Amino acid sequence: AQSVSQHNHHVILSEAASLELGCNYSYGGTVNLFWYVQYPGQHLQLLLKYFSGDPLVKGIKGFEAEFIKSKFSFNLRKPSVQWSDTAEYFCAVNPGNNAGNMLTFGGGTRLMVKP
Amino acid sequence: SQTIHQWPATLVQPVGSPLSLECTVEGTSNPNLYWYRQAAGRGLQLLFYSIGIGQISSEVPQNLSASRPQDRQFILSSKKLLLSDSGFYLCAWSAGTADGYTFGSGTRLTVV
């Protein structure tokens, strides 16, 4: 079965610092990739997704992620974080031939941005 | 537009008591429906998914069961709760393959 690894469990940054959260997956075939965000007290929300085409995808709130197939990675980046980016971030993978559209999630990364 | 409702928001239940969590989706038909459990530091674990009425697939053997009595209704149940069932339960739906999920607001279950 596929697995998703987020190696950074907790990240603390100051405002305006750059962010990169790592995500690696184990599935060898075609995949669809997602990043979700959960702000304190709120629902999980889709941040961005990759299906095909340009491996650099842009999402909401200035986030972007790069799919590197050779590294089985889909790292999330933001050039300059804000205090409002404090949240938990989840990477998720969906094998492209998955009839039930099941997502496998990583363990999450808690980001704290200090004002 | 599509919306997903999940209730209750919080629940405290004694060990050995039954459980019923409900999730309904509006504004779409024949959605894929999912139950996940979110444990602190452990991400989201898929418990059950359903691609149609009466069709339930279980990902993890455990003390829980799921049912889909109507197209847009997904129920998570237990006959006798265990302490280890405590957690944050999330319902989600998707339109089909290659779609992201829309999550409900979750239920915080504490078994005492």
PDB file of C-alpha atoms in Angstrom:
ATOM      1  CA  ALA A   1       0.000   0.000   0.000  1.00  0.00           C
ATOM      2  CA  GLN A   2       1.131   3.509  -0.666  1.00  0.00           C
ATOM      3  CA  SER A   3       2.337   5.725   2.136  1.00  0.00           C
ATOM      4  CA  VAL A   4       2.881   9.440   2.505  1.00  0.00           C
ATOM      5  CA  SER A   5       5.613  10.900   4.689  1.00  0.00           C
ATOM      6  CA  GLN A   6       5.828  14.386   6.060  1.00  0.00           C
ATOM      7  CA  HIS A   7       9.109  14.519   7.850  1.00  0.00           C
ATOM      8  CA  ASN A   8       8.621  17.871   9.564  1.00  0.00           C
ATOM      9  CA  HIS A   9       6.068  17.422  12.331  1.00  0.00           C
ATOM     10  CA  HIS A  10       6.443  20.896  13.794  1.00  0.00           C
ATOM     11  CA  VAL A  11       7.823  24.004  12.147  1.00  0.00           C
ATOM     12  CA  ILE A  12       8.217  27.403  13.769  1.00  0.00           C
ATOM     13  CA  LEU A  13       8.982  30.419  11.620  1.00  0.00           C
ATOM     14  CA  SER A  14       8.998  34.161  11.981  1.00  0.00           C
ATOM     15  CA  GLU A  15       6.833  36.286   9.718  1.00  0.00           C
ATOM     16  CA  ALA A  16       8.356  36.926   6.270  1.00  0.00           C
ATOM     17  CA  ALA A  17      10.475  33.795   6.457  1.00  0.00           C
ATOM     18  CA  SER A  18      10.310  31.352   3.578  1.00  0.00           C
ATOM     19  CA  LEU A  19       8.539  28.048   4.007  1.00  0.00           C
ATOM     20  CA  GLU A  20       9.124  24.623   2.552  1.00  0.00           C
ATOM     21  CA  LEU A  21       7.281  21.583   3.870  1.00  0.00           C
ATOM     22  CA  GLY A  22       8.403  18.207   2.654  1.00  0.00           C
ATOM     23  CA  CYS A  23       6.147  15.456   1.334  1.00  0.00           C
ATOM     24  CA  ASN A  24       7.258  12.123  -0.053  1.00  0.00           C
ATOM     25  CA  TYR A  25       5.105   9.241  -1.203  1.00  0.00           C
ATOM     26  CA  SER A  26       5.799   5.623  -1.967  1.00  0.00           C
ATOM     27  CA  TYR A  27       3.440   4.834  -4.845  1.00  0.00           C
ATOM     28  CA  GLY A  28       5.222   4.107  -8.133  1.00  0.00           C
ATOM     29  CA  GLY A  29       2.470   4.723 -10.655  1.00  0.00           C
ATOM     30  CA  THR A  30       0.489   7.719 -11.793  1.00  0.00           C
ATOM     31  CA  VAL A  31      -0.626   9.825  -8.859  1.00  0.00           C
ATOM     32  CA  ASN A  32      -2.745  12.827  -8.067  1.00  0.00           C
ATOM     33  CA  LEU A  33      -1.302  14.964  -5.303  1.00  0.00           C
ATOM     34  CA  PHE A  34      -2.890  17.361  -2.846  1.00  0.00           C
ATOM     35  CA  TRP A  35      -2.071  19.698  -0.015  1.00  0.00           C
ATOM     36  CA  TYR A  36      -4.747  20.451   2.565  1.00  0.00           C
ATOM     37  CA  VAL A  37      -4.649  23.020   5.327  1.00  0.00           C
ATOM     38  CA  GLN A  38      -6.484  23.081   8.644  1.00  0.00           C
ATOM     39  CA  TYR A  39      -6.556  26.456  10.354  1.00  0.00           C
ATOM     40  CA  PRO A  40      -7.246  26.430  14.094  1.00  0.00           C
ATOM     41  CA  GLY A  41     -10.880  25.568  14.696  1.00  0.00           C
ATOM     42  CA  GLN A  42     -11.708  25.265  11.010  1.00  0.00           C
ATOM     43  CA  HIS A  43     -12.396  22.574   8.405  1.00  0.00           C
ATOM     44  CA  LEU A  44      -9.732  20.935   6.341  1.00  0.00           C
ATOM     45  CA  GLN A  45      -9.477  22.934   3.126  1.00  0.00           C
ATOM     46  CA  LEU A  46      -7.866  22.178  -0.190  1.00  0.00           C
ATOM     47  CA  LEU A  47      -4.779  24.320  -0.710  1.00  0.00           C
ATOM     48  CA  LEU A  48      -3.690  23.054  -4.112  1.00  0.00           C
ATOM     49  CA  LYS A  49      -3.609  19.933  -6.257  1.00  0.00           C
ATOM     50  CA  TYR A  50      -1.601  18.365  -9.032  1.00  0.00           C
ATOM     51  CA  PHE A  51      -3.078  16.053 -11.669  1.00  0.00           C
ATOM     52  CA  SER A  52      -0.871  16.463 -14.719  1.00  0.00           C
ATOM     53  CA  GLY A  53       0.997  19.041 -16.776  1.00  0.00           C
ATOM     54  CA  ASP A  54       3.188  21.722 -15.256  1.00  0.00           C
ATOM     55  CA  PRO A  55       4.797  20.178 -12.168  1.00  0.00           C
ATOM     56  CA  LEU A  56       4.799  23.539 -10.420  1.00  0.00           C
ATOM     57  CA  VAL A  57       1.285  24.223  -9.199  1.00  0.00           C
ATOM     58  CA  LYS A  58      -0.007  27.346  -7.563  1.00  0.00           C
ATOM     59  CA  GLY A  59      -2.689  27.350  -4.919  1.00  0.00           C
ATOM     60  CA  ILE A  60      -4.513  29.781  -2.734  1.00  0.00           C
ATOM     61  CA  LYS A  61      -2.905  32.338  -0.446  1.00  0.00           C
ATOM     62  CA  GLY A  62       0.417  32.409  -2.273  1.00  0.00           C
ATOM     63  CA  PHE A  63       1.264  28.736  -1.772  1.00  0.00           C
ATOM     64  CA  GLU A  64       2.829  26.597  -4.446  1.00  0.00           C
ATOM     65  CA  ALA A  65       4.075  23.038  -4.705  1.00  0.00           C
ATOM     66  CA  GLU A  66       6.448  21.256  -7.022  1.00  0.00           C
ATOM     67  CA  PHE A  67       5.986  17.681  -8.161  1.00  0.00           C
ATOM     68  CA  ILE A  68       9.327  15.956  -8.700  1.00  0.00           C
ATOM     69  CA  LYS A  69       8.532  12.526 -10.056  1.00  0.00           C
ATOM     70  CA  SER A  70      12.064  11.192  -9.774  1.00  0.00           C
ATOM     71  CA  LYS A  71      12.118  12.031  -6.077  1.00  0.00           C
ATOM     72  CA  PHE A  72       8.517  10.983  -5.355  1.00  0.00           C
ATOM     73  CA  SER A  73       8.097  14.378  -3.753  1.00  0.00           C
ATOM     74  CA  PHE A  74       5.511  17.146  -3.662  1.00  0.00           C
ATOM     75  CA  ASN A  75       6.921  19.849  -1.416  1.00  0.00           C
ATOM     76  CA  LEU A  76       4.877  22.858  -0.403  1.00  0.00           C
ATOM     77  CA  ARG A  77       6.442  26.316  -0.518  1.00  0.00           C
ATOM     78  CA  LYS A  78       5.639  29.894   0.258  1.00  0.00           C
ATOM     79  CA  PRO A  79       8.196  32.699  -0.178  1.00  0.00           C
ATOM     80  CA  SER A  80       7.059  34.783   2.771  1.00  0.00           C
ATOM     81  CA  VAL A  81       4.796  33.435   5.510  1.00  0.00           C
ATOM     82  CA  GLN A  82       2.324  35.432   7.545  1.00  0.00           C
ATOM     83  CA  TRP A  83       1.028  34.922  11.051  1.00  0.00           C
ATOM     84  CA  SER A  84      -2.283  33.849   9.503  1.00  0.00           C
ATOM     85  CA  ASP A  85      -0.546  30.846   7.916  1.00  0.00           C
ATOM     86  CA  THR A  86      -0.368  29.214  11.329  1.00  0.00           C
ATOM     87  CA  ALA A  87      -2.139  25.917  10.728  1.00  0.00           C
ATOM     88  CA  GLU A  88      -1.640  22.211  10.207  1.00  0.00           C
ATOM     89  CA  TYR A  89      -0.755  21.130   6.690  1.00  0.00           C
ATOM     90  CA  PHE A  90      -1.455  17.714   5.209  1.00  0.00           C
ATOM     91  CA  CYS A  91      -0.088  16.173   2.055  1.00  0.00           C
ATOM     92  CA  ALA A  92      -2.266  13.538   0.349  1.00  0.00           C
ATOM     93  CA  VAL A  93      -1.869  11.124  -2.542  1.00  0.00           C
ATOM     94  CA  ASN A  94      -4.453   9.483  -4.773  1.00  0.00           C
ATOM     95  CA  PRO A  95      -3.277   6.786  -7.175  1.00  0.00           C
ATOM     96  CA  GLY A  96      -4.585   7.681 -10.590  1.00  0.00           C
ATOM     97  CA  ASN A  97      -6.308   4.326 -11.083  1.00  0.00           C
ATOM     98  CA  ASN A  98      -8.127   4.421  -7.774  1.00  0.00           C
ATOM     99  CA  ALA A  99     -11.803   3.791  -8.441  1.00  0.00           C
ATOM    100  CA  GLY A 100     -12.862   4.851  -4.970  1.00  0.00           C
ATOM    101  CA  ASN A 101     -10.808   8.037  -5.161  1.00  0.00           C
ATOM    102  CA  MET A 102      -9.264   7.251  -1.807  1.00  0.00           C
ATOM    103  CA  LEU A 103      -6.692   9.632  -0.489  1.00  0.00           C
ATOM    104  CA  THR A 104      -3.780   8.575   1.672  1.00  0.00           C
ATOM    105  CA  PHE A 105      -2.701  11.385   3.978  1.00  0.00           C
ATOM    106  CA  GLY A 106       0.604  12.170   5.562  1.00  0.00           C
ATOM    107  CA  GLY A 107       0.924  12.681   9.290  1.00  0.00           C
ATOM    108  CA  GLY A 108       0.653  16.445   8.998  1.00  0.00           C
ATOM    109  CA  THR A 109       2.964  19.345   9.790  1.00  0.00           C
ATOM    110  CA  ARG A 110       2.053  21.929  12.385  1.00  0.00           C
ATOM    111  CA  LEU A 111       3.278  25.344  11.355  1.00  0.00           C
ATOM    112  CA  MET A 112       3.499  28.165  13.842  1.00  0.00           C
ATOM    113  CA  VAL A 113       4.333  31.609  12.534  1.00  0.00           C
ATOM    114  CA  LYS A 114       5.519  34.084  15.139  1.00  0.00           C
ATOM    115  CA  PRO A 115       4.520  37.701  14.595  1.00  0.00           C
TER     116      PRO A 115
ATOM    117  CA  SER B   1     -23.584  24.670  -4.286  1.00  0.00           C
ATOM    118  CA  GLN B   2     -22.594  21.537  -2.460  1.00  0.00           C
ATOM    119  CA  THR B   3     -22.468  21.419   1.312  1.00  0.00           C
ATOM    120  CA  ILE B   4     -21.633  18.732   3.802  1.00  0.00           C
ATOM    121  CA  HIS B   5     -23.106  18.508   7.284  1.00  0.00           C
ATOM    122  CA  GLN B   6     -21.693  16.472  10.105  1.00  0.00           C
ATOM    123  CA  TRP B   7     -23.036  16.150  13.624  1.00  0.00           C
ATOM    124  CA  PRO B   8     -22.701  16.266  16.516  1.00  0.00           C
ATOM    125  CA  ALA B   9     -19.681  18.530  16.850  1.00  0.00           C
ATOM    126  CA  THR B  10     -18.634  17.059  20.164  1.00  0.00           C
ATOM    127  CA  LEU B  11     -19.653  13.923  21.987  1.00  0.00           C
ATOM    128  CA  VAL B  12     -18.686  12.377  25.305  1.00  0.00           C
ATOM    129  CA  GLN B  13     -19.717   8.773  25.675  1.00  0.00           C
ATOM    130  CA  PRO B  14     -19.033   6.094  28.315  1.00  0.00           C
ATOM    131  CA  VAL B  15     -17.139   2.949  27.462  1.00  0.00           C
ATOM    132  CA  GLY B  16     -19.496   0.263  26.207  1.00  0.00           C
ATOM    133  CA  SER B  17     -22.142   2.663  24.925  1.00  0.00           C
ATOM    134  CA  PRO B  18     -23.268   2.758  21.275  1.00  0.00           C
ATOM    135  CA  LEU B  19     -22.280   5.401  18.753  1.00  0.00           C
ATOM    136  CA  SER B  20     -23.949   6.964  15.775  1.00  0.00           C
ATOM    137  CA  LEU B  21     -22.378   9.823  13.834  1.00  0.00           C
ATOM    138  CA  GLU B  22     -24.186  11.185  10.834  1.00  0.00           C
ATOM    139  CA  CYS B  23     -23.002  12.912   7.705  1.00  0.00           C
ATOM    140  CA  THR B  24     -25.132  14.290   4.892  1.00  0.00           C
ATOM    141  CA  VAL B  25     -24.249  15.963   1.629  1.00  0.00           C
ATOM    142  CA  GLU B  26     -26.397  18.443  -0.251  1.00  0.00           C
ATOM    143  CA  GLY B  27     -26.258  19.714  -3.785  1.00  0.00           C
ATOM    144  CA  THR B  28     -24.817  16.661  -5.499  1.00  0.00           C
ATOM    145  CA  SER B  29     -25.823  13.130  -6.370  1.00  0.00           C
ATOM    146  CA  ASN B  30     -23.976   9.830  -6.097  1.00  0.00           C
ATOM    147  CA  PRO B  31     -21.005  11.262  -4.213  1.00  0.00           C
ATOM    148  CA  ASN B  32     -18.133   9.173  -2.955  1.00  0.00           C
ATOM    149  CA  LEU B  33     -18.302   9.343   0.831  1.00  0.00           C
ATOM    150  CA  TYR B  34     -15.568   8.787   3.373  1.00  0.00           C
ATOM    151  CA  TRP B  35     -15.027   8.513   7.113  1.00  0.00           C
ATOM    152  CA  TYR B  36     -11.603   9.440   8.444  1.00  0.00           C
ATOM    153  CA  ARG B  37     -10.225   9.557  11.962  1.00  0.00           C
ATOM    154  CA  GLN B  38      -7.689  12.222  12.818  1.00  0.00           C
ATOM    155  CA  ALA B  39      -5.393  11.493  15.737  1.00  0.00           C
ATOM    156  CA  ALA B  40      -2.932  14.042  17.032  1.00  0.00           C
ATOM    157  CA  GLY B  41       0.393  13.700  15.252  1.00  0.00           C
ATOM    158  CA  ARG B  42      -0.834  10.771  13.191  1.00  0.00           C
ATOM    159  CA  GLY B  43      -2.605  12.446  10.321  1.00  0.00           C
ATOM    160  CA  LEU B  44      -5.832  11.162   8.856  1.00  0.00           C
ATOM    161  CA  GLN B  45      -6.644   7.488   8.801  1.00  0.00           C
ATOM    162  CA  LEU B  46      -9.246   6.270   6.307  1.00  0.00           C
ATOM    163  CA  LEU B  47     -11.856   4.165   8.089  1.00  0.00           C
ATOM    164  CA  PHE B  48     -14.575   3.575   5.497  1.00  0.00           C
ATOM    165  CA  TYR B  49     -15.539   4.712   2.048  1.00  0.00           C
ATOM    166  CA  SER B  50     -18.602   4.282  -0.102  1.00  0.00           C
ATOM    167  CA  ILE B  51     -19.126   4.715  -3.829  1.00  0.00           C
ATOM    168  CA  GLY B  52     -22.872   4.093  -3.703  1.00  0.00           C
ATOM    169  CA  ILE B  53     -25.905   3.241  -1.582  1.00  0.00           C
ATOM    170  CA  GLY B  54     -25.278   0.138   0.475  1.00  0.00           C
ATOM    171  CA  GLN B  55     -21.679  -0.139  -0.772  1.00  0.00           C
ATOM    172  CA  ILE B  56     -19.227   0.139   2.087  1.00  0.00           C
ATOM    173  CA  SER B  57     -15.537  -0.656   2.068  1.00  0.00           C
ATOM    174  CA  SER B  58     -13.567  -0.887   5.267  1.00  0.00           C
ATOM    175  CA  GLU B  59      -9.936   0.058   5.309  1.00  0.00           C
ATOM    176  CA  VAL B  60      -9.056  -0.739   8.893  1.00  0.00           C
ATOM    177  CA  PRO B  61     -10.562  -3.568  10.973  1.00  0.00           C
ATOM    178  CA  GLN B  62     -11.845  -2.125  14.214  1.00  0.00           C
ATOM    179  CA  ASN B  63     -14.745  -1.616  16.521  1.00  0.00           C
ATOM    180  CA  LEU B  64     -16.636   0.597  14.073  1.00  0.00           C
ATOM    181  CA  SER B  65     -19.009   0.100  11.165  1.00  0.00           C
ATOM    182  CA  ALA B  66     -20.501   2.343   8.505  1.00  0.00           C
ATOM    183  CA  SER B  67     -23.713   2.412   6.553  1.00  0.00           C
ATOM    184  CA  ARG B  68     -25.108   4.375   3.634  1.00  0.00           C
ATOM    185  CA  PRO B  69     -28.876   4.080   3.773  1.00  0.00           C
ATOM    186  CA  GLN B  70     -29.432   6.929   1.310  1.00  0.00           C
ATOM    187  CA  ASP B  71     -27.417   8.378  -1.539  1.00  0.00           C
ATOM    188  CA  ARG B  72     -26.226  11.389   0.426  1.00  0.00           C
ATOM    189  CA  GLN B  73     -26.176   9.990   3.954  1.00  0.00           C
ATOM    190  CA  PHE B  74     -23.243   8.238   5.584  1.00  0.00           C
ATOM    191  CA  ILE B  75     -23.382   6.933   9.147  1.00  0.00           C
ATOM    192  CA  LEU B  76     -20.562   5.796  11.401  1.00  0.00           C
ATOM    193  CA  SER B  77     -21.587   3.446  14.190  1.00  0.00           C
ATOM    194  CA  SER B  78     -20.385   1.307  17.002  1.00  0.00           C
ATOM    195  CA  LYS B  79     -22.253  -1.128  19.207  1.00  0.00           C
ATOM    196  CA  LYS B  80     -19.851  -0.767  22.143  1.00  0.00           C
ATOM    197  CA  LEU B  81     -17.328   2.025  22.325  1.00  0.00           C
ATOM    198  CA  LEU B  82     -13.784   1.477  23.550  1.00  0.00           C
ATOM    199  CA  LEU B  83     -11.483   4.053  25.096  1.00  0.00           C
ATOM    200  CA  SER B  84      -9.316   3.768  21.985  1.00  0.00           C
ATOM    201  CA  ASP B  85     -12.215   5.015  19.842  1.00  0.00           C
ATOM    202  CA  SER B  86     -11.669   8.531  21.148  1.00  0.00           C
ATOM    203  CA  GLY B  87     -10.603  10.894  18.414  1.00  0.00           C
ATOM    204  CA  PHE B  88     -11.660  13.400  15.824  1.00  0.00           C
ATOM    205  CA  TYR B  89     -13.879  11.926  13.116  1.00  0.00           C
ATOM    206  CA  LEU B  90     -14.187  13.558   9.742  1.00  0.00           C
ATOM    207  CA  CYS B  91     -16.653  12.895   6.976  1.00  0.00           C
ATOM    208  CA  ALA B  92     -15.762  13.883   3.428  1.00  0.00           C
ATOM    209  CA  TRP B  93     -17.166  13.637  -0.059  1.00  0.00           C
ATOM    210  CA  SER B  94     -15.787  13.750  -3.579  1.00  0.00           C
ATOM    211  CA  ALA B  95     -17.375  13.776  -7.008  1.00  0.00           C
ATOM    212  CA  GLY B  96     -15.224  10.982  -8.369  1.00  0.00           C
ATOM    213  CA  THR B  97     -11.754  10.034  -9.438  1.00  0.00           C
ATOM    214  CA  ALA B  98      -9.070  12.686  -9.474  1.00  0.00           C
ATOM    215  CA  ASP B  99     -11.112  15.067  -7.341  1.00  0.00           C
ATOM    216  CA  GLY B 100     -10.129  16.488  -4.038  1.00  0.00           C
ATOM    217  CA  TYR B 101     -12.318  16.069  -1.012  1.00  0.00           C
ATOM    218  CA  THR B 102     -14.652  18.429   0.752  1.00  0.00           C
ATOM    219  CA  PHE B 103     -14.560  17.791   4.475  1.00  0.00           C
ATOM    220  CA  GLY B 104     -17.190  18.215   7.120  1.00  0.00           C
ATOM    221  CA  SER B 105     -16.515  20.102  10.315  1.00  0.00           C
ATOM    222  CA  GLY B 106     -15.755  16.949  12.282  1.00  0.00           C
ATOM    223  CA  THR B 107     -16.905  15.314  15.510  1.00  0.00           C
ATOM    224  CA  ARG B 108     -14.694  15.272  18.590  1.00  0.00           C
ATOM    225  CA  LEU B 109     -15.487  11.989  20.343  1.00  0.00           C
ATOM    226  CA  THR B 110     -14.273  11.359  23.864  1.00  0.00           C
ATOM    227  CA  VAL B 111     -14.888   7.948  25.344  1.00  0.00           C
ATOM    228  CA  VAL B 112     -14.697   7.969  29.136  1.00  0.00           C
TER     229      VAL B 112
END
